[in-house]
mmCIF file of C-alpha atoms in Angstrom:
data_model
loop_
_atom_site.group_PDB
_atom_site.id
_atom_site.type_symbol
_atom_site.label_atom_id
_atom_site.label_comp_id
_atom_site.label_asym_id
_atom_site.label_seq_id
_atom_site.Cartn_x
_atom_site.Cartn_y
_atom_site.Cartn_z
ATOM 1 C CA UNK B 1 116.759 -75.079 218.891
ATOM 2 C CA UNK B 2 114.628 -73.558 221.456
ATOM 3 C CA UNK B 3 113.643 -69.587 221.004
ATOM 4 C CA UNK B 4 113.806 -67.363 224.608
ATOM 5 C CA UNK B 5 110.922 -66.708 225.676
ATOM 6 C CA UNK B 6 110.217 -63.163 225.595
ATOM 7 C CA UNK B 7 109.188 -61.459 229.057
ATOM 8 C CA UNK B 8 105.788 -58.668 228.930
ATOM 9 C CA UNK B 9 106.023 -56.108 230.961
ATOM 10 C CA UNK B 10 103.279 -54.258 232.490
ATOM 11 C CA UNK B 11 102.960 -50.351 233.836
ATOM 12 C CA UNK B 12 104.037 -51.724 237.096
ATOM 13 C CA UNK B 13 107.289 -52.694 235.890
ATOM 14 C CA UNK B 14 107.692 -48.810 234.760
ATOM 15 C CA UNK B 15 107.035 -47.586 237.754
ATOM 16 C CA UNK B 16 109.496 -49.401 239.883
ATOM 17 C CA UNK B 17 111.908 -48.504 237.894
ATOM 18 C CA UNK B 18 113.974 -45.942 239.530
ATOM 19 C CA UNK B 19 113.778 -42.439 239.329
ATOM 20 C CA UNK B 20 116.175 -41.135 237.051
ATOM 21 C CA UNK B 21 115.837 -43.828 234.919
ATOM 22 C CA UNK B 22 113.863 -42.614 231.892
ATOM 23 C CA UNK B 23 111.633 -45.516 229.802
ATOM 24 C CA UNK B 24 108.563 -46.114 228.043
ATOM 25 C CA UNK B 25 106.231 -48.853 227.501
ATOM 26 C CA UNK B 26 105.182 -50.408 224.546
ATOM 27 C CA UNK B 27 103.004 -53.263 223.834
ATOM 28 C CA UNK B 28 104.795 -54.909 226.745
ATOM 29 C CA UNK B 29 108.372 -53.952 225.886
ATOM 30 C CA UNK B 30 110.710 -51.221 227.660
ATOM 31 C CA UNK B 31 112.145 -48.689 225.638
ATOM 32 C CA UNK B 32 115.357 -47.025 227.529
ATOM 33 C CA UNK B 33 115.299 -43.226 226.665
ATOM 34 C CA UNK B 34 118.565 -41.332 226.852
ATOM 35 C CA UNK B 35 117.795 -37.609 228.256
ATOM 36 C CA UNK B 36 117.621 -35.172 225.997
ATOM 37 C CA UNK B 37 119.927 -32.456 224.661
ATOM 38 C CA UNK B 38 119.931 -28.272 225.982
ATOM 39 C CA UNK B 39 118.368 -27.981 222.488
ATOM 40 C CA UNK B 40 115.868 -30.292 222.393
ATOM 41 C CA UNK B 41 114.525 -29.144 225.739
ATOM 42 C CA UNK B 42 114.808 -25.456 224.510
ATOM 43 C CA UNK B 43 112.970 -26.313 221.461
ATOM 44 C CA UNK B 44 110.393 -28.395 223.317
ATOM 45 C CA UNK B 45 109.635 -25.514 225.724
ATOM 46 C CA UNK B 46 108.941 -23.299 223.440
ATOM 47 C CA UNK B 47 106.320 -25.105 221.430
ATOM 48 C CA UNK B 48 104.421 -25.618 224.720
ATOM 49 C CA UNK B 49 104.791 -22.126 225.391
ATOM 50 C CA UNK B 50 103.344 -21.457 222.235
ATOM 51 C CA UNK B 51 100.166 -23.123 222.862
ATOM 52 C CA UNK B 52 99.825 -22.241 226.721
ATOM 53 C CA UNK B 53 99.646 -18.834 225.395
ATOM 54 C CA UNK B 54 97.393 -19.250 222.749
ATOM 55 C CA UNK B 55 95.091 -21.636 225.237
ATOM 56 C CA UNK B 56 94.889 -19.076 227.749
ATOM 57 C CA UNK B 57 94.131 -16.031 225.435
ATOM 58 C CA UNK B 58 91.575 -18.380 224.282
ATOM 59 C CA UNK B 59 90.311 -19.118 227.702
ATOM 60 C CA UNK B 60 90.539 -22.642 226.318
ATOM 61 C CA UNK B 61 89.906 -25.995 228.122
ATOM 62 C CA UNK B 62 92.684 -27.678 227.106
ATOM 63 C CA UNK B 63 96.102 -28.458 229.079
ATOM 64 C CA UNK B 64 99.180 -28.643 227.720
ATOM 65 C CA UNK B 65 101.763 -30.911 229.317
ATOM 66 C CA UNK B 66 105.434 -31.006 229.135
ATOM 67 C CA UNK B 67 107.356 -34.171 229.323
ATOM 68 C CA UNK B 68 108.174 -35.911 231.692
ATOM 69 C CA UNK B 69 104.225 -36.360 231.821
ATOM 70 C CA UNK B 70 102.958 -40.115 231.823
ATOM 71 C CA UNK B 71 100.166 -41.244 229.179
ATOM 72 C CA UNK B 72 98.571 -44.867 229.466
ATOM 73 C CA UNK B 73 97.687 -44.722 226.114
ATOM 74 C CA UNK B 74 95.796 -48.079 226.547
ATOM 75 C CA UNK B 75 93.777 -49.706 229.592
ATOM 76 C CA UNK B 76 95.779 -53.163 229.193
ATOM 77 C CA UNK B 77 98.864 -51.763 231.256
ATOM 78 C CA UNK B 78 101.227 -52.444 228.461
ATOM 79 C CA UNK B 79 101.356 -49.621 226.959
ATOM 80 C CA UNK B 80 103.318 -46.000 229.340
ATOM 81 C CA UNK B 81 104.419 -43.789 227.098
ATOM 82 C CA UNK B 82 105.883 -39.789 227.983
ATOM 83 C CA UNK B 83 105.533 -37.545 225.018
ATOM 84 C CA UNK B 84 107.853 -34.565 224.656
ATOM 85 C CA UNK B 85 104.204 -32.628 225.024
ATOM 86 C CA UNK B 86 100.615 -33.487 224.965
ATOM 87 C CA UNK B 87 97.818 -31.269 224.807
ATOM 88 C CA UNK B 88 94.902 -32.553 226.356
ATOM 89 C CA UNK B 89 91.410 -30.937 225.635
ATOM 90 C CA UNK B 90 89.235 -33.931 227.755
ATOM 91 C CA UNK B 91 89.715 -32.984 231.317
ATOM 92 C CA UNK B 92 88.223 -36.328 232.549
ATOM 93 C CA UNK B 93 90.899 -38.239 231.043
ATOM 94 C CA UNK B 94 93.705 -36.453 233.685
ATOM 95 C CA UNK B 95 94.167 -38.739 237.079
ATOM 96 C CA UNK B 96 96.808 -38.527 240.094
ATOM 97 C CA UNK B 97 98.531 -41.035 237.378
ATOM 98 C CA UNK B 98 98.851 -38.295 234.413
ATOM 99 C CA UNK B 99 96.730 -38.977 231.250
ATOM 100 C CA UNK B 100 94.293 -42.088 230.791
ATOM 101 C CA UNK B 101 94.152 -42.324 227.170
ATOM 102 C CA UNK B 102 94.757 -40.600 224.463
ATOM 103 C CA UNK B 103 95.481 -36.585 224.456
ATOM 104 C CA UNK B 104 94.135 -34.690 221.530
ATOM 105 C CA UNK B 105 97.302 -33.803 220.172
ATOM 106 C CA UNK B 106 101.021 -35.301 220.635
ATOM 107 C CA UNK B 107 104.597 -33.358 220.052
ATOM 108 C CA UNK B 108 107.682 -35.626 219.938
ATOM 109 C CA UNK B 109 110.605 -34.079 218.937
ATOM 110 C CA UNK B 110 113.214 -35.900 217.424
ATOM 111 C CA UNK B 111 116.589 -36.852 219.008
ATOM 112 C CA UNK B 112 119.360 -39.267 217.550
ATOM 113 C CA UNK B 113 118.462 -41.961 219.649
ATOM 114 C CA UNK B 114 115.026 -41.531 219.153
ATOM 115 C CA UNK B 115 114.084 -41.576 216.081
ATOM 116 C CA UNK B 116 112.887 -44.718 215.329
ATOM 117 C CA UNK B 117 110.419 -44.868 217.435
ATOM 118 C CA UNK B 118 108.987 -41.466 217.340
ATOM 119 C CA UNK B 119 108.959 -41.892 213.232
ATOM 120 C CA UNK B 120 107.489 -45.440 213.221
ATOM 121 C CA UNK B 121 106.351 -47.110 216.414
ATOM 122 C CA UNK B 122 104.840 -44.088 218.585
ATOM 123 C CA UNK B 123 103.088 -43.092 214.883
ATOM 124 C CA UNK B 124 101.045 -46.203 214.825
ATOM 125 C CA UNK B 125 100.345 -46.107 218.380
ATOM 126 C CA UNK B 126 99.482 -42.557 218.686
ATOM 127 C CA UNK B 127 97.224 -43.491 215.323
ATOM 128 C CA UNK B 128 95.281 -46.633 216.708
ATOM 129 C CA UNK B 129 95.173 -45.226 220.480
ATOM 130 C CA UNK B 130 93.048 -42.213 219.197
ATOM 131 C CA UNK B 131 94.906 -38.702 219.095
ATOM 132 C CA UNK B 132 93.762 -36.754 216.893
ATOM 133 C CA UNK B 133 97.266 -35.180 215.956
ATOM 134 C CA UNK B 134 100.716 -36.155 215.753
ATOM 135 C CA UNK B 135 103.686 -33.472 215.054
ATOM 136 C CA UNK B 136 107.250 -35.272 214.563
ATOM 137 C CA UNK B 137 109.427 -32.296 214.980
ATOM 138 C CA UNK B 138 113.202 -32.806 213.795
ATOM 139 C CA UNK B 139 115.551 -30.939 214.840
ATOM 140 C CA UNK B 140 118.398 -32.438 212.572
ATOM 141 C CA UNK B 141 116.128 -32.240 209.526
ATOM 142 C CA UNK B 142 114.492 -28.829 210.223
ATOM 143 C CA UNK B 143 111.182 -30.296 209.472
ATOM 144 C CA UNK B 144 107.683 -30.670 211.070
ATOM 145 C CA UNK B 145 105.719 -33.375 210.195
ATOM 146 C CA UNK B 146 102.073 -32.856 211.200
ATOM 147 C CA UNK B 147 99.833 -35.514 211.139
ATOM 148 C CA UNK B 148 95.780 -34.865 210.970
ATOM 149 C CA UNK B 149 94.617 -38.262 211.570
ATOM 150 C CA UNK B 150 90.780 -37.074 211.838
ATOM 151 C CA UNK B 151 91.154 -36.062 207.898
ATOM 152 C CA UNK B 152 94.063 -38.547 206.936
ATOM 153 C CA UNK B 153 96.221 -36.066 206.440
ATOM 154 C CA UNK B 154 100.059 -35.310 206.556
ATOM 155 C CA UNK B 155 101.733 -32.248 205.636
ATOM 156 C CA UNK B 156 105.574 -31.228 205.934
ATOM 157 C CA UNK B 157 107.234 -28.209 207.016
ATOM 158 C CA UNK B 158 110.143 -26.416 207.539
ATOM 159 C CA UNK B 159 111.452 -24.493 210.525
ATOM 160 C CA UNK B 160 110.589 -21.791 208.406
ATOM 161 C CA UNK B 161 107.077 -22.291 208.009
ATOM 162 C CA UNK B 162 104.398 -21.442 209.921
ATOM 163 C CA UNK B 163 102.290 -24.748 211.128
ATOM 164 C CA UNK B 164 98.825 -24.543 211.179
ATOM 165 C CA UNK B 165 97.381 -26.360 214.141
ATOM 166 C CA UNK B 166 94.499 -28.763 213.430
ATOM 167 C CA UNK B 167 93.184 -29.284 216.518
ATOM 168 C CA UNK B 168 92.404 -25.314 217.034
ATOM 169 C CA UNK B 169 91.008 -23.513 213.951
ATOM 170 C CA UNK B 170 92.682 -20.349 214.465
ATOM 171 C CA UNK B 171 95.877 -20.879 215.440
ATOM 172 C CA UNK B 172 99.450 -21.485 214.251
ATOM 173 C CA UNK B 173 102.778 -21.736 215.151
ATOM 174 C CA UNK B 174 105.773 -19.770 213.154
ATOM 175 C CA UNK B 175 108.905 -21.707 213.800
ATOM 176 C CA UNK B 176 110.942 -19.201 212.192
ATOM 177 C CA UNK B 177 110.676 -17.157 215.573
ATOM 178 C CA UNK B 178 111.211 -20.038 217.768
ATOM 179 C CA UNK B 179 115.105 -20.158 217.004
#
């Protein structure tokens, strides 16, 4: 019996997609998203609130960007991906198109329908694409899950904690006083 042959689709495919339809792109597959939850988007605000702050008291160089916010994680236009935020220290990687490469550090939080792929696939993507930090935030759980992948690290946390921030030496977030 004869296997399907299975279709590759490229960045162009994403973008004709139409509007409201949410999706990401990876290694040449589309990956439906279902939008996300009052909470989720509460909780997602927040953190990039959190580091907007801190970025501008700092008088930092770094960006923060809120989803929906398109990264081309790769530059062989299979792979489109829209983190919940990225914070992006390298200025030169920002076009009219969003981010070309890989931001500095990447925030997915976790819904039902996405957890799969923000525990498993985006992890080994984010890893081999170059960010230097990963946070899987959880809502159901009440857990962070920060990845250091410059020192090959991972450390848990609870929405109690405070989470240090790797990627800036002096700063952390307390998600007790996000809730």
């Amino acid at each position: 019996m004869a296997l399907a042959e299975k279709k590759t689709y490229t960045v162009d495919d994403i973008l004709a997609l139409p509007e409201d339809v949410r999706a990401e792109l990876i290694d040449g597959q589309i990956y439906y998203m279902a939008p996300p939850t009052p909470f989720h988007q509460m909780l997602s605000n927040l953190i990039a609130s959190e580091f907007t702050v801190y970025i501008r008291k700092k008088n930092g160089s770094c960006k923060v960007y809120p989803a929906p916010f398109a990264v081309f994680l790769n530059k062989n236009n299979t792979t489109y991906v829209q983190p919940d935020i990225s914070i992006v220290c390298d200025i030169n990687k920002i076009s009219k198109r969003g981010c070309e490469g890989a931001p500095d550090l990447v925030i997915e939080v976790v819904s039902p329908s996405s957890h799969n792929m923000d525990y498993f696939i985006k992890l080994f993507k984010y890893r081999t694409a170059g960010v230097r930090e990963y946070w899987i935030v959880d809502p159901s759980k009440g857990r962070v899950t920060v990845y250091d992948f410059e020192k090959s690290a991972t450390k848990e946390y609870t929405f109690s904690d405070i989470v240090k921030v790797g990627i800036f030496d002096d700063f952390e977030i307390n998600f007790s006083e996000l809730n």
